[in-house]
């Protein structure tokens, strides 16, 4: 069924910490400008692709909202069509929520960032300033500097001298670093929380080295007048010997024993799968691609902990964390449980792993080659479904930028065949399904997308003003240029991050159940 719920009723369900799903059906830019604290963004343009990962249990109680513009109703119907049984829409959308006096939160991955700020307040995670780090680096026995973000972030920019080891891999591969026990370790991210969580993870595991987070990360570095290293090539993650793997496993055993983390056996997985729990494989992308347990989803620890809402859209979710020797799963479980989730470590499950087939990203629309598209120039409409910023940078001459929530406006102008340009042909499928209800035009997909178009030497054009900022609803402008030298944007971002805790009301704060380390348990 598709129901309706008032803002007060939905707040009551959230405050009761009920096991419910919460989806924001708006596009990424709209979501980032303000959303409910525990909502996962499931934009309508990608809805049917993302929903099964965000909410594997199709019988769960789901709440959906928009800007009171009809998108939630369309999204709810689509969810019903793919098997979700209990979907309700927030009456009046986000405006009604705000009119009722409830808070909205800017930015993305907010619950994970709140966790990092709460941990820093509770544990007094050691931090050093950029000036202190620079002074330490001048010493011959300076610190070992680690960039705890994913390698994709490291490639863009990092602090000079940093080694790329994502937080979730750091404890697992720590033995392979072979560091002297007296060497200081400094972990940084782009702002605050991933550095704090990375440092505190090592401290909690009992690493003997002095460990610090770099205060305000790369943004603090730039604000202090220093230059970042850009366009970097991260080295491969260090491999572990058999002896080092044993040392790594000992970290897992310590975390499990010290903090009473729950463990299940691989034999228990069928029951969890039957209950439609989250089965998340926290190993590296290469390990998962080689083989994994059927039905599991790849969720690298650094992102699962620091961007939990991108994998888990249910409150108090049951999450089975699949790993090899358990240290990465233990690290993830430790933090996810503090966010109110029932996260468990799975032992001895990889015996069930199977070789992974290639992921199916094929679309269902008939395709046209770039040369065939050229032949139709003048009689066909080309709709570019890529991101608004990609369109601004370059697009096929004459192509019109389009996005699924606003397909009705585009459909009014269509008279002939339509050629869809998309990075993922499945996105083209979803847009075409929208047009089916609005027009009778024939839709085709450009085979190979823009990459194929450019590879054949076809012309492209740019327009930095189209779509307008107001129409680019998929792009989050909120401090978007903080990594490109805009110091004011960096200051705004850091102020936003440190101010998150003060935005929480009493019931929102109660969701976070911090596991105090023994050092501060009585503080």
Coordinates of C-alpha atoms in Angstrom, one line a residue:
X1 CA 0.0 0.0 0.0
X2 CA 1.0 3.7 -0.4
X3 CA 0.1 5.6 2.7
X4 CA 0.5 9.1 4.0
X5 CA 2.1 10.3 7.3
X6 CA 2.2 13.6 9.0
X7 CA 5.4 15.3 10.1
X8 CA 4.6 14.7 13.8
X9 CA 3.8 11.0 13.2
X10 CA 7.0 10.4 11.3
X11 CA 9.0 12.2 14.0
X12 CA 7.4 9.9 16.5
X13 CA 8.5 6.8 14.6
X14 CA 12.0 8.1 14.4
X15 CA 12.1 9.1 18.0
X16 CA 10.9 5.6 19.0
X17 CA 13.9 4.3 17.2
X18 CA 11.7 2.0 15.2
X19 CA 13.2 -0.3 12.5
X20 CA 12.1 1.7 9.5
X21 CA 13.4 2.8 6.2
X22 CA 13.7 6.5 5.4
X23 CA 14.3 7.8 1.8
X24 CA 14.8 11.3 0.4
X25 CA 13.6 11.0 -3.2
X26 CA 15.0 14.3 -4.3
X27 CA 18.2 14.8 -6.3
X28 CA 21.6 15.0 -4.7
X29 CA 21.9 18.7 -4.8
X30 CA 18.4 19.3 -3.2
X31 CA 19.2 16.7 -0.6
X32 CA 22.5 18.2 0.4
X33 CA 20.9 21.6 0.9
X34 CA 18.7 20.3 3.7
X35 CA 17.3 16.9 4.7
X36 CA 16.1 14.8 7.7
X37 CA 19.0 13.6 9.8
X38 CA 18.7 9.9 9.2
X39 CA 17.4 10.0 5.6
X40 CA 19.3 8.2 2.8
X41 CA 19.3 10.0 -0.5
X42 CA 17.7 7.8 -3.2
X43 CA 17.2 10.3 -6.0
X44 CA 14.3 9.6 -8.3
X45 CA 16.6 9.6 -11.3
X46 CA 18.3 6.5 -10.0
X47 CA 15.6 5.1 -7.7
X48 CA 15.1 1.5 -8.9
X49 CA 18.8 1.0 -9.1
X50 CA 19.6 2.2 -5.6
X51 CA 16.6 1.1 -3.6
X52 CA 17.4 -2.6 -3.4
X53 CA 20.8 -1.9 -2.0
X54 CA 19.6 0.7 0.5
X55 CA 16.6 -1.4 1.6
X56 CA 17.0 -5.1 0.9
X57 CA 13.9 -6.0 2.9
X58 CA 10.9 -5.2 0.7
X59 CA 8.5 -5.9 3.5
X60 CA 9.9 -3.2 5.7
X61 CA 8.1 0.0 6.7
X62 CA 9.3 2.7 4.4
X63 CA 8.8 6.5 4.6
X64 CA 9.5 8.7 1.6
X65 CA 9.6 12.5 1.1
X66 CA 10.2 15.2 -1.4
X67 CA 9.7 19.0 -1.8
X68 CA 5.9 18.5 -2.0
X69 CA 6.3 18.6 -5.8
X70 CA 4.8 15.2 -6.6
X71 CA 8.1 13.3 -7.0
X72 CA 7.5 11.2 -3.8
X73 CA 4.2 10.0 -5.2
X74 CA 5.9 8.9 -8.4
X75 CA 8.7 7.3 -6.5
X76 CA 6.4 5.5 -4.1
X77 CA 4.6 4.0 -7.1
X78 CA 7.8 2.9 -8.7
X79 CA 8.9 1.2 -5.4
X80 CA 5.5 -0.6 -5.3
X81 CA 6.2 -1.8 -8.9
X82 CA 9.5 -3.4 -7.9
X83 CA 8.0 -5.2 -4.9
X84 CA 8.1 -2.9 -1.8
X85 CA 4.9 -3.5 0.1
X86 CA 4.6 -0.8 2.9
X87 CA 5.4 2.7 1.5
X88 CA 4.2 5.9 3.1
X89 CA 4.8 9.5 1.9
X90 CA 5.5 12.4 4.3
X91 CA 2.4 14.7 3.7
X92 CA 3.6 18.1 2.6
X93 CA 7.2 16.9 2.1
X94 CA 10.2 18.6 3.6
X95 CA 8.3 22.0 3.8
X96 CA 5.8 20.4 6.2
X97 CA 8.6 18.9 8.3
X98 CA 10.2 22.4 8.6
X99 CA 6.8 24.1 9.3
X100 CA 6.3 21.6 12.2
X101 CA 9.5 23.0 13.7
X102 CA 11.8 20.0 13.1
X103 CA 15.4 20.3 12.1
X104 CA 16.9 19.8 8.7
X105 CA 20.6 19.1 8.1
X106 CA 22.7 20.4 5.3
X107 CA 25.5 18.4 3.7
X108 CA 25.9 14.7 3.2
X109 CA 26.8 11.6 5.3
X110 CA 25.7 13.6 8.3
X111 CA 25.1 10.8 10.8
X112 CA 28.6 9.5 10.3
X113 CA 30.0 13.0 10.7
X114 CA 28.0 13.5 13.9
X115 CA 29.5 10.3 15.2
X116 CA 33.0 11.5 14.6
X117 CA 32.3 14.8 16.4
X118 CA 30.7 13.0 19.3
X119 CA 33.7 10.6 19.6
X120 CA 36.1 13.5 19.7
X121 CA 34.1 15.1 22.5
X122 CA 33.9 11.9 24.5
X123 CA 37.4 10.5 23.9
X124 CA 39.4 13.7 23.5
X125 CA 41.1 12.2 20.4
X126 CA 44.6 13.6 20.2
X127 CA 45.0 16.2 17.5
X128 CA 47.9 18.3 16.2
X129 CA 47.8 21.4 14.1
X130 CA 49.2 21.9 10.6
X131 CA 52.1 24.0 12.1
X132 CA 52.9 21.2 14.5
X133 CA 52.9 18.6 11.8
X134 CA 55.2 20.7 9.6
X135 CA 57.6 21.1 12.4
X136 CA 57.6 17.4 13.1
X137 CA 58.2 16.6 9.5
X138 CA 61.5 18.5 9.6
X139 CA 62.8 16.0 12.1
X140 CA 64.8 13.1 10.6
X141 CA 62.6 10.8 12.7
X142 CA 59.4 12.5 11.8
X143 CA 55.8 11.1 11.9
X144 CA 54.4 8.6 9.5
X145 CA 51.6 10.6 7.8
X146 CA 48.6 8.6 6.5
X147 CA 45.7 9.9 4.3
X148 CA 42.8 7.8 5.6
X149 CA 40.4 8.6 2.8
X150 CA 39.7 6.4 -0.2
X151 CA 42.3 6.4 -2.9
X152 CA 40.0 8.4 -5.2
X153 CA 40.2 11.3 -2.8
X154 CA 44.0 10.9 -2.4
X155 CA 44.4 11.2 -6.1
X156 CA 42.8 14.6 -6.2
X157 CA 44.8 16.1 -3.4
X158 CA 46.7 15.2 -0.2
X159 CA 49.2 16.6 2.2
X160 CA 52.8 16.2 0.9
X161 CA 54.4 13.1 2.3
X162 CA 51.2 11.3 3.1
X163 CA 50.7 7.6 2.3
X164 CA 47.3 6.5 1.1
X165 CA 45.8 3.8 3.4
X166 CA 42.0 4.1 3.8
X167 CA 40.9 4.0 7.4
X168 CA 39.2 0.7 7.1
X169 CA 42.3 -1.0 5.8
X170 CA 44.8 0.7 8.2
X171 CA 44.4 -1.6 11.2
X172 CA 44.2 -4.6 9.0
X173 CA 47.5 -3.7 7.2
X174 CA 49.2 -2.0 10.1
X175 CA 51.7 -4.8 10.7
X176 CA 52.9 -4.6 7.1
X177 CA 54.0 -0.9 7.7
X178 CA 56.7 -2.3 10.1
X179 CA 56.9 1.0 12.1
X180 CA 59.0 1.5 15.2
X181 CA 56.8 1.6 18.2
X182 CA 58.0 5.1 19.1
X183 CA 57.2 6.6 15.7
X184 CA 54.3 9.0 15.7
X185 CA 51.4 8.4 13.4
X186 CA 49.3 11.2 12.0
X187 CA 46.1 10.6 10.2
X188 CA 44.4 13.1 8.0
X189 CA 41.3 13.5 5.9
X190 CA 39.9 16.6 4.1
X191 CA 38.2 17.9 7.2
X192 CA 37.7 16.4 10.6
X193 CA 35.8 13.3 11.1
X194 CA 37.6 10.7 9.0
X195 CA 40.9 11.7 10.6
X196 CA 39.3 11.5 14.1
X197 CA 37.8 8.1 13.5
X198 CA 41.0 6.8 11.9
X199 CA 43.1 7.9 14.8
X200 CA 40.7 6.7 17.4
X201 CA 40.4 3.3 15.7
X202 CA 44.2 2.7 16.1
X203 CA 44.1 4.0 19.7
X204 CA 41.2 1.7 20.6
X205 CA 43.1 -1.3 19.1
X206 CA 46.0 -0.7 21.5
X207 CA 48.6 0.4 18.9
X208 CA 51.7 1.3 21.0
X209 CA 52.6 4.2 18.7
X210 CA 51.6 7.8 19.6
X211 CA 48.6 8.5 17.3
X212 CA 47.2 11.9 16.3
X213 CA 44.5 13.2 13.9
X214 CA 45.5 16.3 11.9
X215 CA 43.2 19.1 13.0
X216 CA 40.9 20.1 10.1
X217 CA 42.8 17.9 7.6
X218 CA 43.7 19.2 4.2
X219 CA 41.5 22.2 4.6
X220 CA 43.3 23.2 7.8
X221 CA 46.6 22.8 5.9
X222 CA 45.5 25.2 3.2
X223 CA 44.0 27.6 5.6
X224 CA 47.4 27.8 7.3
X225 CA 48.9 28.9 4.1
X226 CA 50.4 25.6 2.9
X227 CA 50.2 23.9 -0.5
X228 CA 48.6 20.5 -1.2
X229 CA 50.0 17.8 -3.4
X230 CA 47.6 17.2 -6.3
X231 CA 47.1 14.6 -9.0
X232 CA 48.7 11.9 -6.9
X233 CA 49.2 8.2 -7.7
X234 CA 48.5 6.1 -4.6
X235 CA 50.8 3.1 -4.1
X236 CA 49.2 -0.3 -3.9
X237 CA 48.1 -1.3 -0.4
X238 CA 50.9 -3.1 1.5
X239 CA 50.6 -6.9 1.4
X240 CA 50.8 -9.0 4.6
X241 CA 52.9 -12.0 5.3
X242 CA 51.3 -15.0 7.1
X243 CA 52.8 -13.8 10.4
X244 CA 51.5 -10.3 9.9
X245 CA 48.1 -11.6 9.1
X246 CA 48.1 -13.3 12.5
X247 CA 49.1 -10.1 14.2
X248 CA 46.2 -8.4 12.3
X249 CA 43.8 -11.1 13.5
X250 CA 44.9 -10.4 17.0
X251 CA 43.6 -6.8 16.7
X252 CA 40.2 -8.2 15.8
X253 CA 40.2 -10.6 18.8
X254 CA 41.1 -7.7 21.1
X255 CA 38.4 -5.4 19.8
X256 CA 35.8 -8.2 20.0
X257 CA 36.8 -9.1 23.6
X258 CA 37.3 -5.6 24.8
X259 CA 34.1 -4.2 23.5
X260 CA 31.9 -7.3 23.5
X261 CA 31.2 -7.2 19.8
X262 CA 28.8 -9.9 18.6
X263 CA 30.1 -12.6 16.3
X264 CA 28.2 -15.1 14.1
X265 CA 29.4 -18.0 12.1
X266 CA 29.2 -18.4 8.3
X267 CA 26.7 -21.1 8.9
X268 CA 24.3 -18.4 10.3
X269 CA 24.4 -16.4 7.1
X270 CA 21.5 -18.2 5.4
X271 CA 19.1 -17.1 8.2
X272 CA 20.3 -13.5 7.9
X273 CA 19.8 -13.7 4.2
X274 CA 16.3 -15.1 4.6
X275 CA 15.5 -12.2 7.0
X276 CA 16.7 -9.7 4.3
X277 CA 19.4 -8.3 6.5
X278 CA 22.3 -6.3 5.1
X279 CA 25.1 -8.6 4.0
X280 CA 28.1 -6.3 3.6
X281 CA 31.5 -7.4 2.5
X282 CA 34.1 -5.0 4.0
X283 CA 37.2 -6.2 2.2
X284 CA 39.0 -4.3 -0.5
X285 CA 37.4 -3.8 -3.9
X286 CA 40.0 -6.2 -5.5
X287 CA 39.2 -8.9 -3.0
X288 CA 35.5 -8.6 -3.5
X289 CA 35.8 -8.6 -7.2
X290 CA 37.7 -11.8 -7.2
X291 CA 35.1 -13.7 -5.2
X292 CA 32.4 -13.0 -2.6
X293 CA 29.5 -14.6 -0.8
X294 CA 26.4 -14.7 -3.0
X295 CA 24.0 -11.9 -2.2
X296 CA 26.6 -9.8 -0.4
X297 CA 27.3 -6.1 -1.3
X298 CA 30.7 -4.5 -1.4
X299 CA 31.0 -1.8 1.3
X300 CA 34.6 -0.8 2.1
X301 CA 35.0 0.0 5.7
X302 CA 36.2 3.6 5.3
X303 CA 33.0 4.5 3.4
X304 CA 30.6 2.2 5.3
X305 CA 31.5 4.0 8.5
X306 CA 32.0 7.5 7.1
X307 CA 29.1 7.3 4.6
X308 CA 26.8 4.8 6.2
X309 CA 23.7 6.4 4.7
X310 CA 24.9 5.4 1.3
X311 CA 24.6 1.7 2.1
X312 CA 22.0 1.6 4.9
X313 CA 18.7 3.4 4.8
X314 CA 17.1 1.6 7.7
X315 CA 17.2 2.7 11.3
X316 CA 18.4 0.0 13.7
X317 CA 19.4 -2.1 10.8
X318 CA 20.7 -5.7 11.1
X319 CA 24.0 -5.8 9.4
X320 CA 26.2 -8.9 8.9
X321 CA 29.8 -7.8 8.1
X322 CA 31.8 -10.3 6.0
X323 CA 35.6 -10.3 6.2
X324 CA 38.6 -12.7 6.1
X325 CA 40.3 -12.5 9.4
X326 CA 37.8 -10.2 11.0
X327 CA 39.7 -7.1 11.8
X328 CA 38.0 -4.9 9.2
X329 CA 34.6 -6.3 10.2
X330 CA 35.3 -5.7 13.8
X331 CA 36.4 -2.1 13.2
X332 CA 33.2 -1.5 11.2
X333 CA 30.9 -3.2 13.8
X334 CA 32.5 -1.1 16.6
X335 CA 31.5 2.1 14.9
X336 CA 28.1 1.0 13.4
X337 CA 26.8 -0.2 16.7
X338 CA 27.5 3.3 18.1
X339 CA 25.1 4.6 15.4
X340 CA 22.3 2.4 16.6
X341 CA 22.7 -0.5 14.2
X342 CA 22.7 -4.2 15.1
X343 CA 26.0 -4.9 13.4
X344 CA 27.7 -8.3 13.8
X345 CA 31.0 -9.8 12.6
X346 CA 30.8 -12.9 10.4
X347 CA 33.5 -15.6 11.0
X348 CA 34.4 -18.3 8.4
X349 CA 31.9 -17.2 5.7
X350 CA 34.3 -16.9 2.8
X351 CA 34.3 -20.7 2.3
X352 CA 30.9 -19.9 0.7
X353 CA 32.4 -17.3 -1.6
X354 CA 32.0 -17.8 -5.4
X355 CA 33.8 -16.3 -8.3
X356 CA 32.1 -13.0 -9.1
X357 CA 30.4 -12.8 -12.5
X358 CA 30.9 -9.5 -14.4
X359 CA 28.4 -6.9 -13.1
X360 CA 25.5 -6.4 -15.5
X361 CA 25.2 -2.8 -16.5
X362 CA 23.6 -3.4 -19.9
X363 CA 20.5 -1.4 -20.7
X364 CA 17.4 -2.6 -22.5
X365 CA 17.0 0.3 -25.0
X366 CA 18.0 -0.1 -28.7
X367 CA 21.3 1.6 -29.3
X368 CA 22.8 3.8 -31.9
X369 CA 26.4 4.3 -32.8
X370 CA 27.8 7.8 -32.9
X371 CA 27.8 7.7 -36.8
X372 CA 24.1 6.7 -36.7
X373 CA 23.3 9.6 -34.4
X374 CA 25.0 12.0 -36.7
X375 CA 22.7 10.8 -39.6
X376 CA 19.7 11.6 -37.5
X377 CA 20.8 15.1 -36.7
X378 CA 17.9 17.5 -37.3
X379 CA 15.2 14.9 -37.0
X380 CA 15.9 13.5 -33.5
X381 CA 16.2 15.1 -30.0
X382 CA 19.3 14.3 -28.0
X383 CA 18.8 14.3 -24.3
X384 CA 21.9 14.3 -22.1
X385 CA 21.2 12.5 -18.8
X386 CA 24.7 12.8 -17.3
X387 CA 25.4 15.1 -14.4
X388 CA 24.7 18.8 -14.9
X389 CA 28.3 19.6 -14.3
X390 CA 29.5 17.1 -16.9
X391 CA 27.0 18.6 -19.4
X392 CA 28.3 22.1 -18.6
X393 CA 31.8 21.0 -19.3
X394 CA 31.1 19.2 -22.6
X395 CA 28.2 17.8 -24.5
X396 CA 27.0 16.9 -28.0
X397 CA 26.1 20.1 -30.0
X398 CA 22.3 20.5 -29.8
X399 CA 21.9 18.1 -26.9
X400 CA 19.5 19.2 -24.1
X401 CA 20.3 18.4 -20.5
X402 CA 17.5 16.4 -18.8
X403 CA 16.8 14.7 -15.5
X404 CA 14.1 12.2 -14.7
X405 CA 12.1 14.2 -12.1
X406 CA 11.5 16.9 -14.7
X407 CA 10.9 14.6 -17.6
X408 CA 7.3 16.0 -18.1
X409 CA 8.6 19.4 -19.0
X410 CA 11.0 17.9 -21.6
X411 CA 8.3 15.6 -23.0
X412 CA 6.2 18.6 -24.1
X413 CA 8.9 19.6 -26.6
X414 CA 9.4 16.1 -28.1
X415 CA 8.1 15.4 -31.6
X416 CA 10.5 12.8 -33.1
X417 CA 12.8 10.0 -32.0
X418 CA 14.8 10.6 -28.8
X419 CA 18.5 9.7 -28.3
X420 CA 19.5 9.4 -24.7
X421 CA 23.1 10.0 -23.6
X422 CA 24.0 8.4 -20.2
X423 CA 27.1 7.2 -18.3
X424 CA 25.1 4.2 -17.3
X425 CA 22.6 2.8 -19.8
X426 CA 20.3 1.7 -16.9
X427 CA 19.7 5.4 -16.1
X428 CA 18.6 5.8 -19.7
X429 CA 16.2 2.9 -19.2
X430 CA 14.6 4.6 -16.2
X431 CA 14.3 8.0 -18.0
X432 CA 12.7 6.2 -21.0
X433 CA 10.2 4.5 -18.7
X434 CA 9.2 7.9 -17.6
X435 CA 8.6 9.1 -21.1
X436 CA 6.5 6.1 -21.9
X437 CA 3.8 7.4 -19.7
X438 CA 4.0 10.9 -21.2
X439 CA 4.6 10.5 -25.0
X440 CA 4.7 8.0 -27.8
X441 CA 8.2 8.8 -29.0
X442 CA 10.8 6.1 -29.7
X443 CA 13.8 6.2 -27.4
X444 CA 17.3 5.0 -28.3
X445 CA 20.5 5.1 -26.3
X446 CA 23.9 6.3 -27.6
X447 CA 26.1 3.2 -27.5
X448 CA 29.1 3.8 -25.3
X449 CA 27.9 7.2 -24.2
X450 CA 30.0 10.3 -24.4
X451 CA 33.2 8.3 -24.3
X452 CA 32.3 6.6 -27.5
X453 CA 31.3 9.9 -29.1
X454 CA 34.6 11.5 -28.3
X455 CA 36.6 8.5 -29.3
X456 CA 35.3 8.8 -32.8
X457 CA 36.4 12.5 -33.0
X458 CA 32.9 13.9 -33.0
X459 CA 32.6 17.5 -31.9
X460 CA 31.6 18.6 -28.4
X461 CA 30.6 22.0 -27.1
X462 CA 30.5 23.6 -23.6
X463 CA 28.2 25.9 -21.8
X464 CA 29.2 26.9 -18.2
X465 CA 25.8 28.5 -17.6
X466 CA 23.5 25.7 -18.7
X467 CA 21.8 24.3 -16.8
X468 CA 21.4 27.2 -14.5
X469 CA 22.4 26.7 -10.8
X470 CA 18.7 26.6 -9.9
X471 CA 18.0 23.8 -12.5
X472 CA 21.1 21.8 -11.6
X473 CA 19.3 19.9 -8.8
X474 CA 21.7 17.0 -8.9
X475 CA 24.7 19.1 -7.9
X476 CA 25.5 20.2 -4.3
X477 CA 26.8 23.8 -4.4
X478 CA 27.1 23.9 -0.7
X479 CA 30.8 24.7 -0.1
X480 CA 31.5 22.8 -3.4
X481 CA 34.8 24.6 -4.1
X482 CA 36.4 24.1 -0.7
X483 CA 39.1 21.9 -2.3
X484 CA 40.0 24.3 -5.1
X485 CA 41.5 27.1 -3.1
X486 CA 38.3 28.9 -1.8
X487 CA 39.4 29.5 1.8
X488 CA 36.0 31.0 2.8
X489 CA 34.3 27.8 1.6
X490 CA 36.7 25.8 3.7
X491 CA 36.0 27.9 6.7
X492 CA 32.2 27.5 6.2
X493 CA 32.6 23.7 5.8
X494 CA 34.6 23.3 9.1
X495 CA 32.1 25.5 10.9
X496 CA 29.3 23.4 9.6
X497 CA 31.0 20.2 10.7
X498 CA 31.8 21.3 14.2
X499 CA 28.3 22.7 14.6
X500 CA 26.4 19.5 13.8
X501 CA 26.2 18.2 17.4
X502 CA 24.5 21.4 18.5
X503 CA 21.8 20.8 15.9
X504 CA 20.7 17.5 17.5
X505 CA 17.6 17.4 19.6
X506 CA 17.5 15.1 22.6
X507 CA 16.0 12.1 20.8
X508 CA 18.3 12.4 17.8
X509 CA 21.3 12.5 20.2
X510 CA 19.9 9.4 22.0
X511 CA 20.4 7.3 18.8
X512 CA 24.2 7.5 19.2
X513 CA 25.2 5.0 21.8
X514 CA 28.9 5.7 22.3
X515 CA 31.1 2.8 23.4
X516 CA 33.5 4.4 25.8
X517 CA 37.1 3.2 25.9
X518 CA 38.3 2.2 29.3
X519 CA 40.4 5.3 29.6
X520 CA 37.3 7.5 29.5
X521 CA 34.6 5.1 30.7
X522 CA 34.5 6.7 34.1
X523 CA 34.9 10.3 32.8

